[in-house]
PDB file of C-alpha atoms in Angstrom:
ATOM      1  CA  MET A 826     -12.495-117.123 -50.465  1.00  0.00           C
ATOM      2  CA  ASP A 827     -15.586-117.327 -52.618  1.00  0.00           C
ATOM      3  CA  PHE A 828     -17.023-120.474 -54.245  1.00  0.00           C
ATOM      4  CA  PHE A 829     -14.389-120.231 -57.034  1.00  0.00           C
ATOM      5  CA  GLY A 830     -11.271-119.917 -54.880  1.00  0.00           C
ATOM      6  CA  ARG A 831     -10.866-116.198 -55.385  1.00  0.00           C
ATOM      7  CA  ALA A 832      -9.683-114.259 -52.351  1.00  0.00           C
ATOM      8  CA  PHE A 833     -11.542-111.252 -51.083  1.00  0.00           C
ATOM      9  CA  LYS A 834      -9.362-108.281 -50.323  1.00  0.00           C
ATOM     10  CA  TYR A 835      -9.872-106.098 -47.304  1.00  0.00           C
ATOM     11  CA  VAL A 836      -7.789-102.949 -47.363  1.00  0.00           C
ATOM     12  CA  VAL A 837      -7.717-100.312 -44.646  1.00  0.00           C
ATOM     13  CA  VAL A 838      -6.347 -96.954 -45.619  1.00  0.00           C
ATOM     14  CA  ASP A 839      -5.972 -93.888 -43.414  1.00  0.00           C
ATOM     15  CA  VAL A 840      -6.607 -91.005 -45.802  1.00  0.00           C
ATOM     16  CA  GLY A 841      -6.518 -88.269 -43.196  1.00  0.00           C
ATOM     17  CA  THR A 842      -8.779 -85.248 -43.403  1.00  0.00           C
ATOM     18  CA  ASP A 843      -7.535 -83.632 -46.599  1.00  0.00           C
ATOM     19  CA  LEU A 844      -9.005 -85.263 -49.664  1.00  0.00           C
ATOM     20  CA  GLY A 845      -6.779 -84.811 -52.656  1.00  0.00           C
ATOM     21  CA  PRO A 846      -6.883 -86.726 -55.953  1.00  0.00           C
ATOM     22  CA  ALA A 847      -4.972 -89.706 -54.460  1.00  0.00           C
ATOM     23  CA  GLN A 848      -7.295 -90.048 -51.521  1.00  0.00           C
ATOM     24  CA  MET A 849     -10.369 -89.715 -53.694  1.00  0.00           C
ATOM     25  CA  ALA A 850      -9.067 -92.410 -56.043  1.00  0.00           C
ATOM     26  CA  VAL A 851      -8.672 -94.834 -53.101  1.00  0.00           C
ATOM     27  CA  LEU A 852     -12.129 -93.963 -51.719  1.00  0.00           C
ATOM     28  CA  GLN A 853     -13.730 -94.531 -55.173  1.00  0.00           C
ATOM     29  CA  GLU A 854     -12.850 -98.195 -54.751  1.00  0.00           C
ATOM     30  CA  ALA A 855     -14.272 -98.481 -51.188  1.00  0.00           C
ATOM     31  CA  THR A 856     -17.357-100.399 -50.126  1.00  0.00           C
ATOM     32  CA  ALA A 857     -17.305 -98.693 -46.719  1.00  0.00           C
ATOM     33  CA  ILE A 858     -15.758 -95.609 -45.248  1.00  0.00           C
ATOM     34  CA  MET A 859     -14.931 -95.691 -41.555  1.00  0.00           C
ATOM     35  CA  ILE A 860     -14.825 -92.212 -40.087  1.00  0.00           C
ATOM     36  CA  VAL A 861     -12.877 -92.100 -36.849  1.00  0.00           C
ATOM     37  CA  THR A 862     -13.122 -89.038 -34.675  1.00  0.00           C
ATOM     38  CA  THR A 863     -12.298 -88.094 -31.118  1.00  0.00           C
ATOM     39  CA  PRO A 864     -14.558 -86.259 -28.642  1.00  0.00           C
ATOM     40  CA  GLU A 865     -12.984 -82.865 -29.009  1.00  0.00           C
ATOM     41  CA  VAL A 866     -14.781 -79.852 -30.477  1.00  0.00           C
ATOM     42  CA  LEU A 867     -12.118 -78.992 -33.064  1.00  0.00           C
ATOM     43  CA  VAL A 868     -11.748 -82.613 -34.210  1.00  0.00           C
ATOM     44  CA  VAL A 869     -15.505 -83.056 -34.574  1.00  0.00           C
ATOM     45  CA  THR A 870     -15.672 -79.799 -36.581  1.00  0.00           C
ATOM     46  CA  GLN A 871     -12.933 -81.080 -38.933  1.00  0.00           C
ATOM     47  CA  THR A 872     -14.777 -84.419 -39.175  1.00  0.00           C
ATOM     48  CA  GLN A 873     -17.938 -82.530 -40.143  1.00  0.00           C
ATOM     49  CA  ARG A 874     -16.027 -80.768 -42.971  1.00  0.00           C
ATOM     50  CA  LEU A 875     -14.812 -84.162 -44.165  1.00  0.00           C
ATOM     51  CA  VAL A 876     -18.268 -85.683 -44.133  1.00  0.00           C
ATOM     52  CA  ASN A 877     -19.659 -82.727 -46.093  1.00  0.00           C
ATOM     53  CA  GLU A 878     -16.847 -83.050 -48.617  1.00  0.00           C
ATOM     54  CA  LEU A 879     -17.543 -86.747 -49.064  1.00  0.00           C
ATOM     55  CA  LEU A 880     -21.276 -86.074 -49.481  1.00  0.00           C
ATOM     56  CA  SER A 881     -20.522 -83.344 -52.029  1.00  0.00           C
ATOM     57  CA  ALA A 882     -18.442 -85.884 -53.948  1.00  0.00           C
ATOM     58  CA  THR A 883     -21.602 -88.074 -54.120  1.00  0.00           C
ATOM     59  CA  PHE A 884     -20.543 -90.785 -51.711  1.00  0.00           C
ATOM     60  CA  PRO A 885     -23.749 -92.241 -50.209  1.00  0.00           C
ATOM     61  CA  LYS A 886     -24.139 -91.570 -46.510  1.00  0.00           C
ATOM     62  CA  ASP A 887     -24.894 -95.219 -45.775  1.00  0.00           C
ATOM     63  CA  MET A 888     -21.255 -96.050 -46.649  1.00  0.00           C
ATOM     64  CA  PHE A 889     -20.040 -94.051 -43.587  1.00  0.00           C
ATOM     65  CA  GLN A 890     -19.285 -95.886 -40.358  1.00  0.00           C
ATOM     66  CA  LEU A 891     -18.625 -93.580 -37.414  1.00  0.00           C
ATOM     67  CA  VAL A 892     -16.230 -94.727 -34.675  1.00  0.00           C
ATOM     68  CA  ILE A 893     -15.491 -92.510 -31.721  1.00  0.00           C
ATOM     69  CA  ASN A 894     -11.925 -93.018 -30.421  1.00  0.00           C
ATOM     70  CA  LYS A 895     -10.501 -92.040 -27.049  1.00  0.00           C
ATOM     71  CA  ALA A 896     -13.924 -91.556 -25.507  1.00  0.00           C
ATOM     72  CA  SER A 897     -13.947 -90.259 -21.947  1.00  0.00           C
ATOM     73  CA  PRO A 898     -16.346 -88.659 -19.518  1.00  0.00           C
ATOM     74  CA  THR A 899     -14.588 -85.319 -20.016  1.00  0.00           C
ATOM     75  CA  GLY A 900     -15.045 -85.067 -23.760  1.00  0.00           C
ATOM     76  CA  LEU A 901     -18.086 -84.573 -25.949  1.00  0.00           C
ATOM     77  CA  SER A 902     -20.687 -87.273 -25.483  1.00  0.00           C
ATOM     78  CA  PRO A 903     -21.010 -89.863 -28.282  1.00  0.00           C
ATOM     79  CA  GLN A 904     -24.638 -88.801 -28.750  1.00  0.00           C
ATOM     80  CA  THR A 905     -23.578 -85.172 -29.226  1.00  0.00           C
ATOM     81  CA  ILE A 906     -21.039 -86.196 -31.809  1.00  0.00           C
ATOM     82  CA  SER A 907     -23.549 -88.441 -33.638  1.00  0.00           C
ATOM     83  CA  ASN A 908     -26.113 -85.612 -33.677  1.00  0.00           C
ATOM     84  CA  GLN A 909     -23.660 -83.045 -35.010  1.00  0.00           C
ATOM     85  CA  LEU A 910     -22.353 -85.358 -37.719  1.00  0.00           C
ATOM     86  CA  GLN A 911     -25.840 -86.764 -38.441  1.00  0.00           C
ATOM     87  CA  LEU A 912     -24.372 -90.230 -38.380  1.00  0.00           C
ATOM     88  CA  PRO A 913     -25.118 -93.105 -35.976  1.00  0.00           C
ATOM     89  CA  PHE A 914     -21.970 -94.364 -34.282  1.00  0.00           C
ATOM     90  CA  LEU A 915     -20.865 -97.892 -34.931  1.00  0.00           C
ATOM     91  CA  GLY A 916     -18.626 -98.069 -31.908  1.00  0.00           C
ATOM     92  CA  ILE A 917     -16.968 -96.255 -29.100  1.00  0.00           C
ATOM     93  CA  ILE A 918     -13.379 -96.903 -28.160  1.00  0.00           C
ATOM     94  CA  PRO A 919     -12.622 -95.730 -24.595  1.00  0.00           C
ATOM     95  CA  GLN A 920      -9.514 -93.738 -23.725  1.00  0.00           C
ATOM     96  CA  ASP A 921      -7.114 -96.067 -21.859  1.00  0.00           C
ATOM     97  CA  GLU A 922      -3.698 -94.525 -21.641  1.00  0.00           C
ATOM     98  CA  ALA A 923      -2.360 -97.167 -19.243  1.00  0.00           C
ATOM     99  CA  THR A 924      -3.185-100.146 -21.473  1.00  0.00           C
ATOM    100  CA  SER A 925      -2.053 -98.339 -24.623  1.00  0.00           C
ATOM    101  CA  MET A 926       1.283 -97.335 -23.115  1.00  0.00           C
ATOM    102  CA  MET A 927       1.906-100.816 -21.727  1.00  0.00           C
ATOM    103  CA  SER A 928       1.222-102.260 -25.148  1.00  0.00           C
ATOM    104  CA  LEU A 929       3.670 -99.862 -26.824  1.00  0.00           C
ATOM    105  CA  GLN A 930       6.368-100.659 -24.246  1.00  0.00           C
ATOM    106  CA  LYS A 931       5.893-104.380 -24.784  1.00  0.00           C
ATOM    107  CA  TYR A 932       5.714-104.016 -28.572  1.00  0.00           C
ATOM    108  CA  THR A 933       2.555-106.127 -28.390  1.00  0.00           C
ATOM    109  CA  PRO A 934      -0.956-105.179 -29.492  1.00  0.00           C
ATOM    110  CA  PHE A 935      -3.163-104.658 -26.518  1.00  0.00           C
ATOM    111  CA  VAL A 936      -5.742-107.096 -27.864  1.00  0.00           C
ATOM    112  CA  ILE A 937      -3.083-109.740 -27.086  1.00  0.00           C
ATOM    113  CA  SER A 938      -1.402-108.280 -24.019  1.00  0.00           C
ATOM    114  CA  SER A 939      -4.640-107.119 -22.338  1.00  0.00           C
ATOM    115  CA  PRO A 940      -7.400-109.357 -23.686  1.00  0.00           C
ATOM    116  CA  LYS A 941      -9.798-108.456 -20.809  1.00  0.00           C
ATOM    117  CA  ALA A 942      -9.350-104.666 -20.982  1.00  0.00           C
ATOM    118  CA  PRO A 943     -12.410-102.539 -21.890  1.00  0.00           C
ATOM    119  CA  ILE A 944     -10.442-101.066 -24.823  1.00  0.00           C
ATOM    120  CA  THR A 945      -9.896-104.556 -26.225  1.00  0.00           C
ATOM    121  CA  ALA A 946     -13.561-105.408 -25.850  1.00  0.00           C
ATOM    122  CA  ALA A 947     -14.456-102.184 -27.668  1.00  0.00           C
ATOM    123  CA  TYR A 948     -12.183-103.049 -30.594  1.00  0.00           C
ATOM    124  CA  TYR A 949     -13.651-106.515 -30.894  1.00  0.00           C
ATOM    125  CA  ASP A 950     -17.152-105.003 -30.760  1.00  0.00           C
ATOM    126  CA  VAL A 951     -16.432-102.652 -33.662  1.00  0.00           C
ATOM    127  CA  ALA A 952     -14.911-105.511 -35.671  1.00  0.00           C
ATOM    128  CA  ARG A 953     -17.931-107.726 -34.977  1.00  0.00           C
ATOM    129  CA  LYS A 954     -20.355-105.000 -35.972  1.00  0.00           C
ATOM    130  CA  LEU A 955     -18.481-104.278 -39.179  1.00  0.00           C
ATOM    131  CA  THR A 956     -18.388-107.958 -40.034  1.00  0.00           C
ATOM    132  CA  CYS A 957     -22.145-108.386 -39.420  1.00  0.00           C
ATOM    133  CA  LYS A 958     -23.104-105.183 -41.187  1.00  0.00           C
ATOM    134  CA  TRP A 959     -21.167-105.902 -44.375  1.00  0.00           C
ATOM    135  CA  SER A 960     -21.724-109.718 -44.478  1.00  0.00           C
ATOM    136  CA  TRP A 961     -24.827-109.157 -46.676  1.00  0.00           C
ATOM    137  CA  ILE A 962     -22.591-107.386 -49.270  1.00  0.00           C
ATOM    138  CA  LEU A 963     -20.277-110.399 -49.334  1.00  0.00           C
ATOM    139  CA  LYS A 964     -23.236-112.715 -49.761  1.00  0.00           C
ATOM    140  CA  ALA A 965     -24.514-110.595 -52.681  1.00  0.00           C
ATOM    141  CA  VAL A 966     -21.065-110.729 -54.301  1.00  0.00           C
ATOM    142  CA  LEU A 967     -20.925-114.524 -53.908  1.00  0.00           C
ATOM    143  CA  TRP A 968     -24.430-114.911 -55.310  1.00  0.00           C
ATOM    144  CA  THR A 969     -23.606-112.699 -58.337  1.00  0.00           C
ATOM    145  CA  SER A 970     -20.443-114.712 -58.934  1.00  0.00           C
ATOM    146  CA  LEU A 971     -22.382-117.949 -58.736  1.00  0.00           C
ATOM    147  CA  LYS A 972     -25.064-116.744 -61.162  1.00  0.00           C
ATOM    148  CA  ARG A 973     -22.423-115.528 -63.635  1.00  0.00           C
ATOM    149  CA  SER A 974     -20.560-118.833 -63.567  1.00  0.00           C
ATOM    150  CA  LEU A 975     -23.813-120.783 -64.174  1.00  0.00           C
ATOM    151  CA  MET A 976     -24.764-118.568 -67.085  1.00  0.00           C
ATOM    152  CA  TRP A 977     -21.222-118.442 -68.631  1.00  0.00           C
ATOM    153  CA  PRO A 978     -19.295-121.505 -67.491  1.00  0.00           C
ATOM    154  CA  SER A 979     -15.568-121.425 -68.023  1.00  0.00           C
ATOM    155  CA  VAL A 980     -14.290-123.165 -71.112  1.00  0.00           C
TER     156      VAL A 980
END
C-alpha cells in the first residue's frame, strides 16, 4: 500500500521464449523482466535469442534480471552463462531433484516442507535481491504520488 491506500500490484507472467503480440503487450507494462535459464548449451542459446529480441524491441538492458535454474556442477558455469548473455546473474537456483520430488508428492511448496534445503535458501536469496533492487523504484513511485497529491489535493 502507498500513502493513499492504493495497492501495488506485482504480477509474474511466464511468457516463454516466443514473443508474439500478446507477450509483447504484457512486457510493455513490466518494470522488470526476469530471464530464467538453465545451464544447457541449447537453452542458453535460445535465451540469447530472446535477449536479443527484447533489446531489438528497445527494452533497456537494466530491466533484465538473470536467474540460473537447475544449476549443477555438470552444466555450464554461471559465469559462462553470464558472459554469453552479457548479463550479471541475480541468483542461482541449484538442481535438487530429491527436494523437488518430495515437495510434489506432498503437494507442498519446498520452501515450506524443506525450509533448510539449499534450494529454499536460493529462492529466498533471489526474492531478497529482487526486493532490495527494486525498492528504490517503489520509493520513487511513492514520492511522485505524494508530490502530486500535495500539488493537486483531492476535492
